[in-house]
Amino acid sequence: MRIMNLECKRILKAKSTWILLALSLLLSVLLAWLPMAYCYSSYTDEEGNEITLIGRASVFYEKQRQAQAAGAVTPERVRAAVEAYQECLGRYGVTESYDLPQGVYEREILPFAPLLHGVKEAFADPDTGMAPGIMEISPEWIDNYYTVCEDRLDALMKMEQPDDPSVQNRAAGMYERVKKPFMVYPGFTTNVMDYQNILGFLVLLFCVVTAAPVFSADYQSGADDILRCAKHGRARLGAVRAAAVLGISAFTCLICFTVYIFTVDSLFGWDCTRTDLQMMYSIVTLTDMSVGQLQWFFAFAGLLSVLAAVSLTLFLSSVLRNTMASLAAAAAFCMMPVIVSMAVPGTASTWICSLLPASGVSIQASILYAITDFQFLNLAGMPVWTPYAMVGANILEIPLFLFLAVRSYSRHTVR
């Protein structure tokens, strides 16, 4: 325990560590504020003046206007919203809401707009995937709304995985377990989760920068030649150093994600967290989660991803003899999911991104986007949803890379 305390003090003593920790905390608050800062609303008052609202005023204006839409998304309420939409557009002789006269949408459609989310997607053509306009949907069809949603998922999975019935059945089984009717509480946008993903990626980079010199710096300076001559200067010292870095990284992650979630939920309103993912993303999203549950699940998965990436960085630091080399190699592995998702096609990209340690909080291929997608891996004939694969891979990678790091450090020899 004494050695652990000394190692933690040694890491925290560096000015760069404190700068990165302070920057992480500052970014947690800043990124929680940005989704609200970009909110924008406008309406025409009774005197004909156009009023523009930005930020918190815009959010609470729309929440107040859409208060009647909050609650269970029953087929009856969706049908009433579709009928009101069609009646409004028919009265003005247009087929799309953006053709309405100024102020009509905000006055007549905005109050029930959340209930229309996913209606066009649910009735998309099963062969082409093309969604019809709401004016083309008969209100009578809405009576079997959730059956239509299940049919839409079946058609989508046949398009996504035409040659794998086991994946189709797995997706259908997951969607059957999703509680219905869905719940919606207006206020949040998808930007809230996107910025949490950005925060996770930045924290990942900061933790990797902190971990990169843990072993290689002493190799480079020659201090390791003295340390490994001490009584506990090999395997035990390596294990304690790795544990100290992981502890600091875990603490940083937990603090940053907690600050972000509490700040953003306080700004937008805690009631928004009860909205089901199906009412924020695709209507056929496979998981039974609310937005609030997704925030904490992403925090957990992000923590695992950061710890896995830090463990890999420690292994690289124990192998490479130069601090810049270990930092460059670790940074390359952090960016690799982004490169792979853009450069490698098809199933190979899904497999690689699911296994890379940094994928959980990657900008392009994070677990957030995997949760709202419909990708599966075929593992020995068993379909595995990619978010589960990512979490499982991280859980295995943390002890694996830590073992390799300690083993490599204890066997290090001076050349």
Short mmCIF file of C-alpha atoms in Angstrom, two decimals:
data_model
loop_
_atom_site.label_atom_id
_atom_site.label_comp_id
_atom_site.label_asym_id
_atom_site.label_seq_id
_atom_site.Cartn_x
_atom_site.Cartn_y
_atom_site.Cartn_z
CA MET A 1 0.00 0.00 0.00
CA ARG A 2 2.89 2.32 0.76
CA ILE A 3 4.37 1.73 -2.69
CA MET A 4 0.95 2.39 -4.25
CA ASN A 5 0.68 5.73 -2.43
CA LEU A 6 4.15 6.70 -3.58
CA GLU A 7 3.35 5.81 -7.20
CA CYS A 8 0.10 7.79 -7.12
CA LYS A 9 1.95 10.78 -5.70
CA ARG A 10 4.64 10.42 -8.35
CA ILE A 11 2.09 10.49 -11.16
CA LEU A 12 0.02 13.29 -9.63
CA LYS A 13 3.13 15.33 -8.91
CA ALA A 14 3.63 15.96 -12.62
CA LYS A 15 2.26 19.32 -13.71
CA SER A 16 0.96 17.80 -16.96
CA THR A 17 -1.24 15.38 -15.00
CA TRP A 18 -2.92 18.18 -13.07
CA ILE A 19 -3.39 20.19 -16.26
CA LEU A 20 -5.07 17.23 -17.97
CA LEU A 21 -7.28 16.52 -14.94
CA ALA A 22 -8.38 20.16 -14.72
CA LEU A 23 -8.98 20.31 -18.46
CA SER A 24 -11.07 17.12 -18.31
CA LEU A 25 -13.29 18.59 -15.58
CA LEU A 26 -13.64 21.87 -17.44
CA LEU A 27 -14.59 20.10 -20.65
CA SER A 28 -17.19 18.03 -18.78
CA VAL A 29 -19.06 21.22 -17.91
CA LEU A 30 -18.45 22.93 -21.26
CA LEU A 31 -19.61 19.97 -23.35
CA ALA A 32 -22.70 19.59 -21.13
CA TRP A 33 -23.58 23.22 -21.83
CA LEU A 34 -22.98 23.16 -25.61
CA PRO A 35 -26.06 21.07 -26.58
CA MET A 36 -28.28 23.70 -24.99
CA ALA A 37 -26.29 26.60 -26.42
CA TYR A 38 -27.13 25.49 -29.97
CA CYS A 39 -30.87 25.12 -29.36
CA TYR A 40 -32.89 27.57 -31.42
CA SER A 41 -36.60 28.39 -31.70
CA SER A 42 -38.65 31.09 -33.32
CA TYR A 43 -42.33 31.95 -33.30
CA THR A 44 -44.66 34.77 -34.24
CA ASP A 45 -46.42 36.55 -31.40
CA GLU A 46 -49.98 37.91 -31.42
CA GLU A 47 -48.82 41.22 -32.86
CA GLY A 48 -47.09 39.54 -35.80
CA ASN A 49 -43.55 40.00 -34.50
CA GLU A 50 -41.09 37.14 -34.98
CA ILE A 51 -39.52 36.16 -31.66
CA THR A 52 -36.23 34.26 -31.61
CA LEU A 53 -35.18 32.18 -28.62
CA ILE A 54 -31.74 30.68 -28.07
CA GLY A 55 -30.35 28.26 -25.52
CA ARG A 56 -32.23 27.57 -22.29
CA ALA A 57 -35.11 29.86 -23.27
CA SER A 58 -35.59 27.86 -26.49
CA VAL A 59 -35.54 24.52 -24.68
CA PHE A 60 -38.12 25.53 -22.09
CA TYR A 61 -40.32 27.22 -24.68
CA GLU A 62 -40.53 24.01 -26.72
CA LYS A 63 -40.98 21.86 -23.60
CA GLN A 64 -43.88 24.07 -22.55
CA ARG A 65 -45.44 23.95 -26.01
CA GLN A 66 -45.04 20.16 -26.21
CA ALA A 67 -46.15 19.35 -22.66
CA GLN A 68 -49.35 17.75 -23.95
CA ALA A 69 -47.33 15.26 -25.99
CA ALA A 70 -45.46 13.91 -22.96
CA GLY A 71 -46.27 10.43 -21.72
CA ALA A 72 -47.10 7.08 -23.29
CA VAL A 73 -46.98 6.89 -27.08
CA THR A 74 -50.18 4.89 -27.56
CA PRO A 75 -51.58 4.09 -31.03
CA GLU A 76 -54.58 6.29 -30.22
CA ARG A 77 -52.42 9.32 -29.50
CA VAL A 78 -50.25 8.72 -32.57
CA ARG A 79 -53.35 8.42 -34.76
CA ALA A 80 -54.76 11.65 -33.35
CA ALA A 81 -51.45 13.39 -34.08
CA VAL A 82 -51.39 12.07 -37.67
CA GLU A 83 -54.99 13.19 -38.24
CA ALA A 84 -54.26 16.65 -36.83
CA TYR A 85 -51.16 16.93 -39.02
CA GLN A 86 -53.02 15.89 -42.16
CA GLU A 87 -55.93 18.21 -41.38
CA CYS A 88 -53.56 21.14 -40.90
CA LEU A 89 -51.64 20.57 -44.13
CA GLY A 90 -54.85 19.88 -46.05
CA ARG A 91 -56.33 23.15 -44.82
CA TYR A 92 -53.39 25.08 -46.26
CA GLY A 93 -53.16 23.00 -49.44
CA VAL A 94 -49.59 21.75 -48.93
CA THR A 95 -48.02 18.30 -48.66
CA GLU A 96 -45.03 19.04 -46.42
CA SER A 97 -44.80 20.99 -43.17
CA TYR A 98 -42.01 23.24 -44.45
CA ASP A 99 -44.43 24.65 -47.04
CA LEU A 100 -46.78 25.94 -44.35
CA PRO A 101 -47.14 29.72 -43.90
CA GLN A 102 -44.85 31.32 -41.35
CA GLY A 103 -45.79 30.55 -37.76
CA VAL A 104 -48.33 27.81 -38.54
CA TYR A 105 -46.01 24.91 -37.71
CA GLU A 106 -45.03 26.39 -34.32
CA ARG A 107 -48.64 27.20 -33.49
CA GLU A 108 -50.48 24.08 -34.70
CA ILE A 109 -48.05 21.17 -35.19
CA LEU A 110 -45.22 21.74 -32.71
CA PRO A 111 -47.36 20.78 -29.67
CA PHE A 112 -47.80 17.18 -30.87
CA ALA A 113 -44.70 16.84 -33.10
CA PRO A 114 -42.89 14.36 -30.75
CA LEU A 115 -45.68 11.84 -31.31
CA LEU A 116 -44.94 11.85 -35.04
CA HIS A 117 -41.38 10.66 -34.53
CA GLY A 118 -40.89 7.35 -36.29
CA VAL A 119 -44.27 7.28 -38.06
CA LYS A 120 -42.79 7.59 -41.54
CA GLU A 121 -40.05 5.09 -40.70
CA ALA A 122 -42.56 2.54 -39.39
CA PHE A 123 -44.46 2.59 -42.68
CA ALA A 124 -41.40 2.52 -44.95
CA ASP A 125 -41.53 0.28 -48.00
CA PRO A 126 -40.32 -3.21 -46.94
CA ASP A 127 -38.43 -3.74 -50.21
CA THR A 128 -36.80 -0.36 -50.83
CA GLY A 129 -36.77 1.16 -47.34
CA MET A 130 -38.21 4.40 -48.73
CA ALA A 131 -40.40 6.18 -46.18
CA PRO A 132 -43.72 7.71 -47.29
CA GLY A 133 -44.87 11.19 -46.38
CA ILE A 134 -47.27 11.45 -43.46
CA MET A 135 -49.96 12.66 -45.88
CA GLU A 136 -49.73 9.25 -47.61
CA ILE A 137 -50.39 7.29 -44.43
CA SER A 138 -53.98 6.34 -43.67
CA PRO A 139 -54.88 7.05 -40.01
CA GLU A 140 -56.56 3.62 -39.82
CA TRP A 141 -53.16 1.99 -40.26
CA ILE A 142 -52.00 3.50 -36.97
CA ASP A 143 -54.36 1.27 -34.97
CA ASN A 144 -51.79 -1.54 -35.29
CA TYR A 145 -48.85 0.79 -34.76
CA TYR A 146 -46.56 -1.49 -32.75
CA THR A 147 -47.28 -4.49 -34.97
CA VAL A 148 -46.25 -2.32 -37.92
CA CYS A 149 -43.05 -1.44 -36.06
CA GLU A 150 -42.23 -5.12 -35.59
CA ASP A 151 -42.89 -5.76 -39.29
CA ARG A 152 -40.62 -2.84 -40.14
CA LEU A 153 -37.80 -4.36 -38.06
CA ASP A 154 -38.24 -7.72 -39.80
CA ALA A 155 -38.00 -6.03 -43.21
CA LEU A 156 -34.99 -3.99 -42.12
CA MET A 157 -33.08 -7.01 -40.82
CA LYS A 158 -33.79 -8.90 -44.04
CA MET A 159 -32.17 -6.02 -45.88
CA GLU A 160 -29.25 -5.75 -43.43
CA GLN A 161 -28.63 -9.51 -42.97
CA PRO A 162 -30.34 -11.26 -45.89
CA ASP A 163 -28.34 -14.49 -45.57
CA ASP A 164 -28.45 -14.93 -41.80
CA PRO A 165 -31.87 -15.92 -40.38
CA SER A 166 -30.35 -16.40 -36.92
CA VAL A 167 -29.48 -12.69 -36.77
CA GLN A 168 -32.98 -11.78 -37.95
CA ASN A 169 -34.53 -13.94 -35.23
CA ARG A 170 -32.16 -12.55 -32.59
CA ALA A 171 -33.08 -8.97 -33.49
CA ALA A 172 -36.79 -9.80 -33.47
CA GLY A 173 -36.46 -11.41 -30.04
CA MET A 174 -34.68 -8.36 -28.64
CA TYR A 175 -37.34 -6.01 -29.99
CA GLU A 176 -40.15 -8.12 -28.53
CA ARG A 177 -38.66 -7.55 -25.06
CA VAL A 178 -38.75 -3.76 -25.48
CA LYS A 179 -41.56 -2.33 -23.34
CA LYS A 180 -44.43 -0.82 -25.26
CA PRO A 181 -45.97 1.70 -25.52
CA PHE A 182 -42.90 3.88 -25.73
CA MET A 183 -42.51 6.92 -23.50
CA VAL A 184 -41.62 10.42 -24.65
CA TYR A 185 -40.78 13.52 -22.62
CA PRO A 186 -39.72 16.36 -24.96
CA GLY A 187 -36.59 18.38 -24.38
CA PHE A 188 -33.56 16.26 -25.26
CA THR A 189 -31.89 16.02 -28.67
CA THR A 190 -29.39 13.45 -29.91
CA ASN A 191 -26.69 16.10 -29.44
CA VAL A 192 -26.76 15.37 -25.70
CA MET A 193 -25.39 11.87 -26.29
CA ASP A 194 -23.06 12.96 -29.09
CA TYR A 195 -21.31 15.42 -26.78
CA GLN A 196 -21.00 12.77 -24.07
CA ASN A 197 -19.30 10.60 -26.68
CA ILE A 198 -16.89 13.44 -27.50
CA LEU A 199 -16.14 13.83 -23.80
CA GLY A 200 -15.36 10.13 -23.54
CA PHE A 201 -12.94 10.34 -26.45
CA LEU A 202 -11.14 13.37 -24.98
CA VAL A 203 -10.85 11.72 -21.56
CA LEU A 204 -9.45 8.65 -23.32
CA LEU A 205 -6.73 10.77 -24.94
CA PHE A 206 -5.88 12.49 -21.65
CA CYS A 207 -5.59 9.18 -19.78
CA VAL A 208 -3.45 7.67 -22.52
CA VAL A 209 -1.10 10.67 -22.41
CA THR A 210 -0.78 10.17 -18.64
CA ALA A 211 -0.07 6.44 -18.99
CA ALA A 212 2.36 6.54 -21.93
CA PRO A 213 5.52 7.54 -19.99
CA VAL A 214 4.95 5.35 -16.91
CA PHE A 215 7.59 2.77 -17.88
CA SER A 216 9.32 4.22 -20.93
CA ALA A 217 10.29 7.47 -19.16
CA ASP A 218 12.43 5.55 -16.67
CA TYR A 219 13.91 3.46 -19.48
CA GLN A 220 14.86 6.66 -21.26
CA SER A 221 16.31 8.43 -18.22
CA GLY A 222 18.09 5.36 -16.84
CA ALA A 223 16.22 5.55 -13.51
CA ASP A 224 14.83 2.07 -14.13
CA ASP A 225 18.33 0.60 -13.89
CA ILE A 226 18.35 1.58 -10.23
CA LEU A 227 14.71 0.75 -9.43
CA ARG A 228 14.83 -2.83 -10.67
CA CYS A 229 17.77 -3.51 -8.33
CA ALA A 230 15.50 -2.85 -5.33
CA LYS A 231 13.73 -5.64 -3.42
CA HIS A 232 10.38 -5.09 -5.17
CA GLY A 233 11.72 -3.43 -8.30
CA ARG A 234 10.39 -5.77 -10.96
CA ALA A 235 7.00 -7.50 -11.10
CA ARG A 236 5.62 -5.93 -7.93
CA LEU A 237 6.67 -2.42 -8.92
CA GLY A 238 5.25 -2.95 -12.40
CA ALA A 239 1.93 -4.16 -11.01
CA VAL A 240 1.71 -1.25 -8.54
CA ARG A 241 2.48 1.30 -11.26
CA ALA A 242 -0.16 -0.18 -13.54
CA ALA A 243 -2.72 -0.19 -10.72
CA ALA A 244 -1.94 3.44 -9.86
CA VAL A 245 -2.45 4.59 -13.46
CA LEU A 246 -5.65 2.58 -13.80
CA GLY A 247 -6.98 3.99 -10.53
CA ILE A 248 -6.31 7.59 -11.58
CA SER A 249 -7.83 6.95 -15.03
CA ALA A 250 -10.94 5.32 -13.54
CA PHE A 251 -11.39 8.20 -11.09
CA THR A 252 -11.04 10.74 -13.91
CA CYS A 253 -13.61 8.92 -16.05
CA LEU A 254 -16.15 8.56 -13.27
CA ILE A 255 -15.84 12.19 -12.19
CA CYS A 256 -16.07 13.56 -15.74
CA PHE A 257 -19.05 11.42 -16.79
CA THR A 258 -20.87 12.11 -13.52
CA VAL A 259 -20.34 15.86 -13.82
CA TYR A 260 -21.48 15.78 -17.44
CA ILE A 261 -24.64 13.78 -16.78
CA PHE A 262 -25.73 15.79 -13.75
CA THR A 263 -25.01 19.09 -15.52
CA VAL A 264 -26.77 18.30 -18.78
CA ASP A 265 -29.79 16.71 -17.06
CA SER A 266 -30.12 19.69 -14.75
CA LEU A 267 -30.01 22.08 -17.70
CA PHE A 268 -32.57 20.25 -19.85
CA GLY A 269 -34.71 18.85 -17.05
CA TRP A 270 -34.60 15.43 -15.41
CA ASP A 271 -37.96 14.46 -16.86
CA CYS A 272 -36.35 14.23 -20.32
CA THR A 273 -34.27 11.24 -19.22
CA ARG A 274 -37.40 9.06 -19.19
CA THR A 275 -37.73 9.24 -22.97
CA ASP A 276 -37.24 5.84 -24.63
CA LEU A 277 -34.47 5.54 -27.21
CA GLN A 278 -37.02 4.58 -29.85
CA MET A 279 -38.44 8.11 -29.58
CA MET A 280 -35.03 9.75 -30.01
CA TYR A 281 -33.35 7.44 -32.52
CA SER A 282 -34.85 4.80 -34.80
CA ILE A 283 -38.36 3.64 -33.88
CA VAL A 284 -37.04 0.05 -34.13
CA THR A 285 -33.97 0.50 -31.89
CA LEU A 286 -33.32 -2.91 -30.35
CA THR A 287 -32.57 -2.10 -26.73
CA ASP A 288 -35.04 -1.43 -23.93
CA MET A 289 -33.41 1.71 -22.53
CA SER A 290 -34.44 5.23 -21.69
CA VAL A 291 -32.13 8.15 -22.45
CA GLY A 292 -31.12 8.33 -18.79
CA GLN A 293 -30.22 4.65 -18.74
CA LEU A 294 -28.22 5.10 -21.93
CA GLN A 295 -26.24 7.94 -20.34
CA TRP A 296 -25.12 5.73 -17.46
CA PHE A 297 -24.59 2.66 -19.63
CA PHE A 298 -22.37 4.70 -21.94
CA ALA A 299 -20.47 5.97 -18.88
CA PHE A 300 -19.90 2.35 -17.78
CA ALA A 301 -18.91 1.19 -21.27
CA GLY A 302 -16.75 4.29 -21.73
CA LEU A 303 -14.95 3.55 -18.47
CA LEU A 304 -14.18 0.01 -19.65
CA SER A 305 -12.95 1.30 -23.00
CA VAL A 306 -10.67 3.89 -21.38
CA LEU A 307 -9.24 1.30 -18.96
CA ALA A 308 -8.65 -1.14 -21.82
CA ALA A 309 -6.88 1.56 -23.87
CA VAL A 310 -4.79 2.60 -20.84
CA SER A 311 -3.85 -1.05 -20.25
CA LEU A 312 -2.71 -1.32 -23.86
CA THR A 313 -0.75 1.92 -23.44
CA LEU A 314 0.99 0.51 -20.36
CA PHE A 315 1.99 -2.55 -22.38
CA LEU A 316 3.40 -0.34 -25.15
CA SER A 317 5.21 1.76 -22.54
CA SER A 318 6.76 -1.38 -21.07
CA VAL A 319 8.01 -2.51 -24.47
CA LEU A 320 9.18 0.73 -26.06
CA ARG A 321 12.26 2.49 -24.70
CA ASN A 322 11.31 6.03 -25.65
CA THR A 323 8.48 8.15 -24.25
CA MET A 324 7.60 9.72 -27.60
CA ALA A 325 7.49 6.31 -29.25
CA SER A 326 5.09 4.89 -26.66
CA LEU A 327 2.91 8.01 -26.83
CA ALA A 328 2.80 7.92 -30.64
CA ALA A 329 1.94 4.22 -30.69
CA ALA A 330 -0.81 4.67 -28.08
CA ALA A 331 -2.27 7.65 -29.96
CA ALA A 332 -2.29 5.58 -33.16
CA PHE A 333 -4.31 2.85 -31.45
CA CYS A 334 -6.74 5.50 -30.14
CA MET A 335 -7.32 6.80 -33.67
CA MET A 336 -7.43 3.39 -35.30
CA PRO A 337 -11.21 2.82 -34.87
CA VAL A 338 -11.87 6.07 -36.74
CA ILE A 339 -9.55 5.04 -39.59
CA VAL A 340 -10.88 1.48 -39.75
CA SER A 341 -14.53 2.58 -39.80
CA MET A 342 -13.82 4.84 -42.79
CA ALA A 343 -11.30 2.71 -44.70
CA VAL A 344 -12.23 -0.94 -44.10
CA PRO A 345 -15.47 -2.12 -45.73
CA GLY A 346 -18.24 -4.39 -44.50
CA THR A 347 -18.04 -7.04 -41.82
CA ALA A 348 -14.28 -6.71 -41.37
CA SER A 349 -14.72 -3.13 -40.16
CA THR A 350 -17.39 -4.22 -37.65
CA TRP A 351 -15.17 -6.98 -36.28
CA ILE A 352 -12.05 -4.81 -35.95
CA CYS A 353 -13.91 -1.89 -34.37
CA SER A 354 -15.62 -4.20 -31.90
CA LEU A 355 -12.28 -5.59 -30.72
CA LEU A 356 -10.12 -2.47 -30.57
CA PRO A 357 -9.84 -1.15 -26.97
CA ALA A 358 -10.58 2.48 -27.85
CA SER A 359 -13.69 1.73 -29.93
CA GLY A 360 -16.09 2.24 -27.02
CA VAL A 361 -15.63 6.02 -27.10
CA SER A 362 -14.40 6.45 -30.66
CA ILE A 363 -15.76 9.35 -32.69
CA GLN A 364 -16.94 7.21 -35.62
CA ALA A 365 -17.53 3.73 -34.20
CA SER A 366 -18.36 4.13 -30.52
CA ILE A 367 -20.68 1.97 -28.49
CA LEU A 368 -23.22 4.80 -28.62
CA TYR A 369 -23.63 4.37 -32.37
CA ALA A 370 -23.50 0.58 -32.06
CA ILE A 371 -26.47 0.69 -29.67
CA THR A 372 -28.54 2.65 -32.19
CA ASP A 373 -27.44 0.41 -35.07
CA PHE A 374 -28.37 -3.13 -36.11
CA GLN A 375 -24.97 -4.78 -36.53
CA PHE A 376 -24.28 -8.31 -35.26
CA LEU A 377 -21.15 -10.46 -35.19
CA ASN A 378 -21.36 -14.14 -36.03
CA LEU A 379 -19.40 -15.85 -33.26
CA ALA A 380 -19.23 -19.59 -33.95
CA GLY A 381 -22.73 -19.55 -35.38
CA MET A 382 -24.13 -17.42 -32.54
CA PRO A 383 -25.20 -13.84 -33.36
CA VAL A 384 -23.71 -11.31 -30.92
CA TRP A 385 -24.93 -7.71 -30.92
CA THR A 386 -21.93 -5.40 -31.38
CA PRO A 387 -22.40 -3.40 -28.10
CA TYR A 388 -22.20 -6.67 -26.16
CA ALA A 389 -19.11 -7.65 -28.16
CA MET A 390 -17.44 -4.31 -27.39
CA VAL A 391 -18.08 -4.55 -23.65
CA GLY A 392 -16.98 -8.19 -23.56
CA ALA A 393 -13.80 -7.44 -25.49
CA ASN A 394 -12.88 -4.60 -23.10
CA ILE A 395 -13.46 -6.80 -20.04
CA LEU A 396 -11.04 -9.39 -21.47
CA GLU A 397 -8.49 -6.86 -22.73
CA ILE A 398 -7.95 -5.07 -19.41
CA PRO A 399 -6.41 -8.04 -17.51
CA LEU A 400 -4.71 -9.33 -20.69
CA PHE A 401 -2.80 -6.12 -21.44
CA LEU A 402 -2.05 -5.54 -17.76
CA PHE A 403 -0.53 -9.02 -17.50
CA LEU A 404 1.53 -8.43 -20.65
CA ALA A 405 2.67 -5.00 -19.38
CA VAL A 406 3.85 -6.34 -16.01
CA ARG A 407 5.47 -9.38 -17.64
CA SER A 408 7.26 -7.23 -20.21
CA TYR A 409 8.44 -4.78 -17.55
CA SER A 410 9.74 -7.48 -15.22
CA ARG A 411 11.69 -9.08 -18.08
CA HIS A 412 13.10 -5.83 -19.40
CA THR A 413 16.85 -5.85 -19.85
CA VAL A 414 19.23 -2.95 -20.43
CA ARG A 415 20.83 -2.93 -23.88
#
